[in-house]
Short mmCIF file of N, CA and C and ligand atoms in Angstrom, two decimals:
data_model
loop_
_atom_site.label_atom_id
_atom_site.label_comp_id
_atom_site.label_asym_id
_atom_site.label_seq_id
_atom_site.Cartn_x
_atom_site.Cartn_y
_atom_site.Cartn_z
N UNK A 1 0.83 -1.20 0.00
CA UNK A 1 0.00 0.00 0.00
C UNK A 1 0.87 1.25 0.00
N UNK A 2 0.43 2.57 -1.00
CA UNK A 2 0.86 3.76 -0.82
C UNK A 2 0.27 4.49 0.58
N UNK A 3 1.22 5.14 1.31
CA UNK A 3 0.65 5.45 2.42
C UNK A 3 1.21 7.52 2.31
N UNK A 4 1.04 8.34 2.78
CA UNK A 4 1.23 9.52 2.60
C UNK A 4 1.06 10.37 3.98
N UNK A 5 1.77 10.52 4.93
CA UNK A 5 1.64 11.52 6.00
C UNK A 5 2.11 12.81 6.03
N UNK A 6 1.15 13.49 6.58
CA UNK A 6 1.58 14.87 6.58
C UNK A 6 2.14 15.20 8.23
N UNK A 7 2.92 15.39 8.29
CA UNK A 7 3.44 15.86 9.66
C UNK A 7 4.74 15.04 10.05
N UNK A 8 6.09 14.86 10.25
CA UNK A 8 6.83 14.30 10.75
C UNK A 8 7.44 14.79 11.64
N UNK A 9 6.18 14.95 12.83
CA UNK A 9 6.81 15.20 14.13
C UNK A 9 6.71 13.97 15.06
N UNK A 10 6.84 13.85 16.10
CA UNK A 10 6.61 12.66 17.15
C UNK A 10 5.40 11.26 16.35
N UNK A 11 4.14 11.53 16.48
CA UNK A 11 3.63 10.98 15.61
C UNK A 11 3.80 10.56 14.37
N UNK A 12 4.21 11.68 13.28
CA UNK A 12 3.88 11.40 12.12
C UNK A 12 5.02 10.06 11.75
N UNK A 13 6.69 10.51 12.39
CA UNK A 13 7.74 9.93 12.13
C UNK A 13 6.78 8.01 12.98
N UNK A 14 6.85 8.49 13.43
CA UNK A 14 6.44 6.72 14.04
C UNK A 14 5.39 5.78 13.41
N UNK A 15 4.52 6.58 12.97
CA UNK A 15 3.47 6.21 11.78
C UNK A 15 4.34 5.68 10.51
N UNK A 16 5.28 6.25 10.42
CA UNK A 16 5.74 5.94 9.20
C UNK A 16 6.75 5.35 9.24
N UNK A 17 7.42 4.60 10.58
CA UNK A 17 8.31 3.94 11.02
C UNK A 17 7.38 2.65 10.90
N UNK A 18 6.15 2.21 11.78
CA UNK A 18 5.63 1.67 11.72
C UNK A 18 5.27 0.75 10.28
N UNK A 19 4.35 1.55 9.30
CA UNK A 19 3.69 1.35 8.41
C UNK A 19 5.38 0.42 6.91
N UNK A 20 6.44 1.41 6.94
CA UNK A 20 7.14 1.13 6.57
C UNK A 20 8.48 -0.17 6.67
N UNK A 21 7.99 -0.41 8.51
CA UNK A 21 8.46 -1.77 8.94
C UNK A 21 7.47 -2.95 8.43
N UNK A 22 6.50 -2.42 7.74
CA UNK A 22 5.27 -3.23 7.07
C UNK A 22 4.90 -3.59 5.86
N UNK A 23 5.84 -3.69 5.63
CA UNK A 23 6.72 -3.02 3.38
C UNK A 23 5.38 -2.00 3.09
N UNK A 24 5.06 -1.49 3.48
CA UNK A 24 4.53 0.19 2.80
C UNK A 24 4.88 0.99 2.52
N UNK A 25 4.71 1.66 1.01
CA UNK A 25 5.60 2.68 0.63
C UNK A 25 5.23 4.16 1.39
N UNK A 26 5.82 4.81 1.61
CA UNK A 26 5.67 5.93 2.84
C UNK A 26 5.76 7.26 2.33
N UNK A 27 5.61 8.15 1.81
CA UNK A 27 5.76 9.39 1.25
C UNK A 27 5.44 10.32 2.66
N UNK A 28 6.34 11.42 3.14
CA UNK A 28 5.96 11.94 4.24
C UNK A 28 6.74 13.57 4.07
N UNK A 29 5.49 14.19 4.32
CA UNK A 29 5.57 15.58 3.90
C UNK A 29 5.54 16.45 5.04
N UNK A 30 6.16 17.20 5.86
CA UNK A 30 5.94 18.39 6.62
C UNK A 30 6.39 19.79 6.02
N UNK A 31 5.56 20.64 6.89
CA UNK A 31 5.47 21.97 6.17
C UNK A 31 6.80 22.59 6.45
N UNK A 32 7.51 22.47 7.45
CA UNK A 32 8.83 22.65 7.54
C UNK A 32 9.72 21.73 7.41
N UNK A 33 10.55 22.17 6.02
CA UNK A 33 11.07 21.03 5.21
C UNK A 33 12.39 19.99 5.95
N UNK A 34 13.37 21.37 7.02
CA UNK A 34 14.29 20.20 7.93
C UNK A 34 13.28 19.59 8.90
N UNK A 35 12.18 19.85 9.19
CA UNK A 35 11.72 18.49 10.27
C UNK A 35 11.28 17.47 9.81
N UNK A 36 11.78 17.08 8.69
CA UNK A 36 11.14 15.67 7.89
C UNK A 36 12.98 15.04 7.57
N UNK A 37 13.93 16.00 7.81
CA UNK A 37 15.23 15.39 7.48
C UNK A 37 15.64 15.44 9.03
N UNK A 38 15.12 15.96 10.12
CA UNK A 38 15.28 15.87 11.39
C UNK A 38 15.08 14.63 11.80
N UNK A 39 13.65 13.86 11.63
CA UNK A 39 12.81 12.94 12.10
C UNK A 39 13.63 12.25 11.30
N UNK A 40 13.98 12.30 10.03
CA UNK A 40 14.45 11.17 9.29
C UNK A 40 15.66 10.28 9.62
N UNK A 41 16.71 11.35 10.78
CA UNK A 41 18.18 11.06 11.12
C UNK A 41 17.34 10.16 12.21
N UNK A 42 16.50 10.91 13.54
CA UNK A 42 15.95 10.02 14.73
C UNK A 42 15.79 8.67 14.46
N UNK A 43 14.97 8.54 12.71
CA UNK A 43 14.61 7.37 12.73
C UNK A 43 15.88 6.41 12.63
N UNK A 44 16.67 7.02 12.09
CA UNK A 44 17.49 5.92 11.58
C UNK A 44 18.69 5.69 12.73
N UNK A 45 18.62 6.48 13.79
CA UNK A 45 19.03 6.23 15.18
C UNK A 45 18.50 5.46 16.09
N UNK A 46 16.88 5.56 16.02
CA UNK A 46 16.01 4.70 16.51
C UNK A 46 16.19 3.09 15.63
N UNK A 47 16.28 3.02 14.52
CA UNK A 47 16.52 2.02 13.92
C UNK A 47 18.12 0.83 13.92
N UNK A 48 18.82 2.50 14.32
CA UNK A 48 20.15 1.36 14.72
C UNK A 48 20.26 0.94 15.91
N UNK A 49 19.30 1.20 17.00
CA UNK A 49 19.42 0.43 18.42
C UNK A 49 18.68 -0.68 18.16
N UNK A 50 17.34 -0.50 17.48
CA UNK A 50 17.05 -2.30 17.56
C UNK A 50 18.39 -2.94 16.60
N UNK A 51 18.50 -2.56 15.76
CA UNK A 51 19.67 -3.22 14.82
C UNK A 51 20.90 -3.66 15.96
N UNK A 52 21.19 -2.51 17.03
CA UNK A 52 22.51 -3.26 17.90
C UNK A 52 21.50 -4.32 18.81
N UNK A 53 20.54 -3.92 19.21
CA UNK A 53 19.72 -5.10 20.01
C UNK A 53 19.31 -6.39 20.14
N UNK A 54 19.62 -6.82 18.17
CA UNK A 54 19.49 -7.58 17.38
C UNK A 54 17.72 -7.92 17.75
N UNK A 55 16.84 -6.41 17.60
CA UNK A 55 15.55 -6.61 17.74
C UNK A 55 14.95 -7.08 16.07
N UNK A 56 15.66 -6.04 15.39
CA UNK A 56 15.61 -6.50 13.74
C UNK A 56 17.17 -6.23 12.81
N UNK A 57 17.53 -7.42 11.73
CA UNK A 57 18.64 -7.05 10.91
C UNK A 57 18.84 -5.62 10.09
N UNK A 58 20.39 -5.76 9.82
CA UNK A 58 20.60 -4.77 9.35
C UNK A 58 20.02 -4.61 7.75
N UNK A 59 19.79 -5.51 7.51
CA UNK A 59 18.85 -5.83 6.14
C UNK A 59 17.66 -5.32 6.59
N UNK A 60 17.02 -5.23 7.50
CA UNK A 60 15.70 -4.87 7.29
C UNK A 60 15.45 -3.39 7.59
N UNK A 61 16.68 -2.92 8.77
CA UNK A 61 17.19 -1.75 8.76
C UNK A 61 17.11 -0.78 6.90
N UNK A 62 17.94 -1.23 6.26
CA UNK A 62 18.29 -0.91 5.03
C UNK A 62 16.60 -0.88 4.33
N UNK A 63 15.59 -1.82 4.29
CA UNK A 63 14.47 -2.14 3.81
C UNK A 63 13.49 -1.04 4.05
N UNK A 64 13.45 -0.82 5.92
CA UNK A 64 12.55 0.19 6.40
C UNK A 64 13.06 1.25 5.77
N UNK A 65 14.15 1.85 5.72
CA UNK A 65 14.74 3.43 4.78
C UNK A 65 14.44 3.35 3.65
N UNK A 66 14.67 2.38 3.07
CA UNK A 66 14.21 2.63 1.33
C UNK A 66 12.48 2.54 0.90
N UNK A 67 12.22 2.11 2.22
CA UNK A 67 10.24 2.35 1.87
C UNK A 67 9.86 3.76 2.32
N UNK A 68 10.57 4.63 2.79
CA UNK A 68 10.66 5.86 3.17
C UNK A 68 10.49 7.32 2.43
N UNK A 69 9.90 7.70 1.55
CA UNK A 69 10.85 9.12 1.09
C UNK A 69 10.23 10.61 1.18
N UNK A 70 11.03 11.54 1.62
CA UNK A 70 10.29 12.66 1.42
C UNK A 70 9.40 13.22 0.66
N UNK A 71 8.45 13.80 0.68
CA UNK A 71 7.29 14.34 -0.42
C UNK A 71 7.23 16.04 0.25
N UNK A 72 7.80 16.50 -0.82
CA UNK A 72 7.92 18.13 -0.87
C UNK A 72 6.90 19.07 -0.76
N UNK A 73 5.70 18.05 -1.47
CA UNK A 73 4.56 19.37 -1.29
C UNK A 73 3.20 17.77 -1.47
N UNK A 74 2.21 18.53 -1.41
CA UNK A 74 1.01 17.61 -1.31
C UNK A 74 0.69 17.13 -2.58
N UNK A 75 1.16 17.28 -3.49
CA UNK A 75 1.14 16.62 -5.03
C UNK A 75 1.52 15.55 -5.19
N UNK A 76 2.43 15.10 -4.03
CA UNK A 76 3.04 14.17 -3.94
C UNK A 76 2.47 12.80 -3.76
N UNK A 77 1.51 13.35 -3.47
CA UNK A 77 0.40 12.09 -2.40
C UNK A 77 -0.56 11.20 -3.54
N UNK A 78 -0.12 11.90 -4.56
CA UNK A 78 -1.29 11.37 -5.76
C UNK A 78 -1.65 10.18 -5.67
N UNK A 79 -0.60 9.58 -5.83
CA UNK A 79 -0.85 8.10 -5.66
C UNK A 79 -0.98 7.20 -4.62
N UNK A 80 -1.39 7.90 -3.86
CA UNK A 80 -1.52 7.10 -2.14
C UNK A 80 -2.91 6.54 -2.03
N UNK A 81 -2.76 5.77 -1.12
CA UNK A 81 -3.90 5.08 -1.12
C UNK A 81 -4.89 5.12 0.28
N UNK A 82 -3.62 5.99 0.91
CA UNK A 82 -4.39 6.17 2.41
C UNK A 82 -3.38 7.19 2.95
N UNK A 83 -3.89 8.29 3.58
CA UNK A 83 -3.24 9.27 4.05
C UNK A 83 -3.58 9.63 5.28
N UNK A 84 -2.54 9.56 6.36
CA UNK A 84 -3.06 10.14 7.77
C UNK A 84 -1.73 11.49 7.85
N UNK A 85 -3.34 12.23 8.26
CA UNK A 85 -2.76 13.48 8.79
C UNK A 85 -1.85 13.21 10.37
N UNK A 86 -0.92 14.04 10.51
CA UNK A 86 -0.46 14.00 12.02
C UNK A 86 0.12 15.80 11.93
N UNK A 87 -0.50 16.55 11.48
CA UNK A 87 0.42 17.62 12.08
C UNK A 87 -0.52 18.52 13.63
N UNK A 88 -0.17 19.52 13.82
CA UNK A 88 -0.18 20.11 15.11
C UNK A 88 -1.91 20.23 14.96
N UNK A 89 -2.21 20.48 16.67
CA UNK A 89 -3.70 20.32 17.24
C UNK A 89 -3.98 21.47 16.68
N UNK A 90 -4.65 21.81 15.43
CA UNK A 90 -5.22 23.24 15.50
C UNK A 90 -6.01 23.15 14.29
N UNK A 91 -7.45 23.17 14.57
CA UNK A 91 -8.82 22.85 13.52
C UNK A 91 -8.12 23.49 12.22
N UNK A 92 -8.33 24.72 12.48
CA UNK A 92 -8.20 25.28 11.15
C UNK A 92 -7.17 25.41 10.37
N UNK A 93 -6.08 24.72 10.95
CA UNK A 93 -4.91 24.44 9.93
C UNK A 93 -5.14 23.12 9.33
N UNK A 94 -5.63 21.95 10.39
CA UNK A 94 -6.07 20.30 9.47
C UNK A 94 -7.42 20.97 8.68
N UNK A 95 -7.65 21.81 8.89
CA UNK A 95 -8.72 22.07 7.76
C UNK A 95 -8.55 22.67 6.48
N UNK A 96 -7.65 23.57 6.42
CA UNK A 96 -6.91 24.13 5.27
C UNK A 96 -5.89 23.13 5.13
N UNK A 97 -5.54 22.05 5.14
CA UNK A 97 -4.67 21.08 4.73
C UNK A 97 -5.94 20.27 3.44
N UNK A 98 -6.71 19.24 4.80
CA UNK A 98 -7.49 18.93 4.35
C UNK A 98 -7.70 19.63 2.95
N UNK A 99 -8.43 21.03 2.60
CA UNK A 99 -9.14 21.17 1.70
C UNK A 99 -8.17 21.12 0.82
N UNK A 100 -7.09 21.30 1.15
CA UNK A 100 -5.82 21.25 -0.27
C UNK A 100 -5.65 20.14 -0.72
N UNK A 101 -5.63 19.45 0.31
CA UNK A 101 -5.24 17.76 -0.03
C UNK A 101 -6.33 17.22 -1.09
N UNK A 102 -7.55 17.39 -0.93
CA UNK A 102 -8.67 16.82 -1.78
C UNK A 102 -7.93 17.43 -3.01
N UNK A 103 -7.55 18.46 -3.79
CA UNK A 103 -7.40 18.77 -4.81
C UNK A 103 -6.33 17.67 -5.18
N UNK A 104 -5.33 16.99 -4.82
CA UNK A 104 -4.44 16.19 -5.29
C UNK A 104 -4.78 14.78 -5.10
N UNK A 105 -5.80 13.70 -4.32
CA UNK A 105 -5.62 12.92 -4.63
C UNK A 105 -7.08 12.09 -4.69
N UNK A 106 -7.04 10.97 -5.42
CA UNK A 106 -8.31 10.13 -6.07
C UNK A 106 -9.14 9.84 -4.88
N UNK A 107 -10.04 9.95 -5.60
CA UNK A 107 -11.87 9.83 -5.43
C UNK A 107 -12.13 8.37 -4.07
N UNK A 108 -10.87 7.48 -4.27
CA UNK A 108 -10.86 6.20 -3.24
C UNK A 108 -10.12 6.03 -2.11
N UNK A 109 -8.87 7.59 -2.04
CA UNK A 109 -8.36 7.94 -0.92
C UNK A 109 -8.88 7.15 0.16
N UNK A 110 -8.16 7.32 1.28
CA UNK A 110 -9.03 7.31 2.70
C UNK A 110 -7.87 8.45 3.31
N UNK A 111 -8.39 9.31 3.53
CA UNK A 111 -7.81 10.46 4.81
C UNK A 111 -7.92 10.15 6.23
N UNK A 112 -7.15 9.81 7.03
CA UNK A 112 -7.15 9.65 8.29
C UNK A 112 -6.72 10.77 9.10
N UNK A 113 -7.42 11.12 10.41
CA UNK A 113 -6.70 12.42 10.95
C UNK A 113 -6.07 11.92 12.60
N1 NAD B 1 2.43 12.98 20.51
C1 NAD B 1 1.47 12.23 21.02
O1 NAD B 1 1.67 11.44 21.98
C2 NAD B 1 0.06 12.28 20.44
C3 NAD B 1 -0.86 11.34 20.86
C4 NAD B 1 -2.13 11.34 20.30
C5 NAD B 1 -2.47 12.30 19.35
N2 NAD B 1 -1.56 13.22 18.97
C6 NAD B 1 -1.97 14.19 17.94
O2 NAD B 1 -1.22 13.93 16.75
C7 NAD B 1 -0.98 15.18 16.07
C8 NAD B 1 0.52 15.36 15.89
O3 NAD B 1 1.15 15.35 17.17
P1 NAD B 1 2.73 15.31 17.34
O4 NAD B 1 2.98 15.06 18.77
O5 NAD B 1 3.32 14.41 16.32
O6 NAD B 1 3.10 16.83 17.01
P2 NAD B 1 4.55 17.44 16.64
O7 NAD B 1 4.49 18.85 17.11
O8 NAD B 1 5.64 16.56 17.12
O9 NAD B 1 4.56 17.41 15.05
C9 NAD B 1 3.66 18.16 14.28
C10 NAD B 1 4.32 18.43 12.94
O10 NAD B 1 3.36 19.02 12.07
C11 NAD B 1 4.06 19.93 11.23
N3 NAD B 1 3.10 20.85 10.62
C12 NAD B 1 2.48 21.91 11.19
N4 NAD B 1 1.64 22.49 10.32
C13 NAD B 1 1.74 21.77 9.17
C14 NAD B 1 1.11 21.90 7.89
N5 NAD B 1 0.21 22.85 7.63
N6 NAD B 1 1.43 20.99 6.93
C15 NAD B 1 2.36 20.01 7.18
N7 NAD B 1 2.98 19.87 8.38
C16 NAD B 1 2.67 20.74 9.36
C17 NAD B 1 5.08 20.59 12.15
O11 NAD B 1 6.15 21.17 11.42
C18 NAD B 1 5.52 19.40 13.01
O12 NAD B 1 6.67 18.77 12.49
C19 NAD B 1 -1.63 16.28 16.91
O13 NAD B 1 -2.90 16.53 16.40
C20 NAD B 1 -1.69 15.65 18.29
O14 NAD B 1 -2.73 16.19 19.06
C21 NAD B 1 -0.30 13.23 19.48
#
């Protein structure tokens, strides 16, 4: 499954740690462009302690990153098949996301918030 999050803060990064330890392809977009290369280093810090833990290989290490990739703007999402929002508590910004987001992706979406 294409999966598409908006937010890679605490949540969003773990959603997509998650989903991507799950072979899902992950496209993950925040509005401030180093906190998606911020979250991205955590993860892969978070990923090398199970790797020393021998919780999961370094092969799968390598697997979860490459199901991973940044998405620059919400165009990106076209092809997703399910999108959860995670950015900050505030109606009227998931609402002006929201309405943007409908302009970029198909009619069978599922938006999660
Ligand atoms: N952290 C938790 O334990 C927790 C638990 C349950 C629910 N939530 C909910 O999940 C959501 C995210 O929480 P979090 O803790 O990950 O927040 P966070 O502050 O760690 O991350 C939010 C991210 O959203 C980004 N953002 C803000 N406006 C944006 C926009 N218009 N477009 C794209 N990105 C934008 C910010 O740059 C930031 O990186 C919130 O609604 C919160 O209430 C959080």
């Amino acid at each position: 499954m294409n999966i598409g999050i908006i937010g890679a803060g605490t949540m969003g990064i773990g959603i997509a740690q998650v989903a991507a330890t799950n072979g899902c392809k992950v496209w993950v977009y925040d509005a401030n462009a180093r906190q998606v290369e911020t979250a991205t280093l955590g993860l892969e810090k978070t990923l090398t302690k199970l790797v020393d833990k021998q919780k999961i290989s370094g092969e799968k290490m390598t697997e979860i990153l490459a199901n991973i990739s940044i998405a620059t703007e919400l165009k990106d999402f076209k092809d997703c098949e399910l999108i959860i929002e995670a950015i900050i508590e505030n109606k009227e910004i998931k609402t002006k996301v929201f309405t943007e987001l409908e302009n970029h992706v198909s009619e069978t979406c599922i938006i999660g918030s």
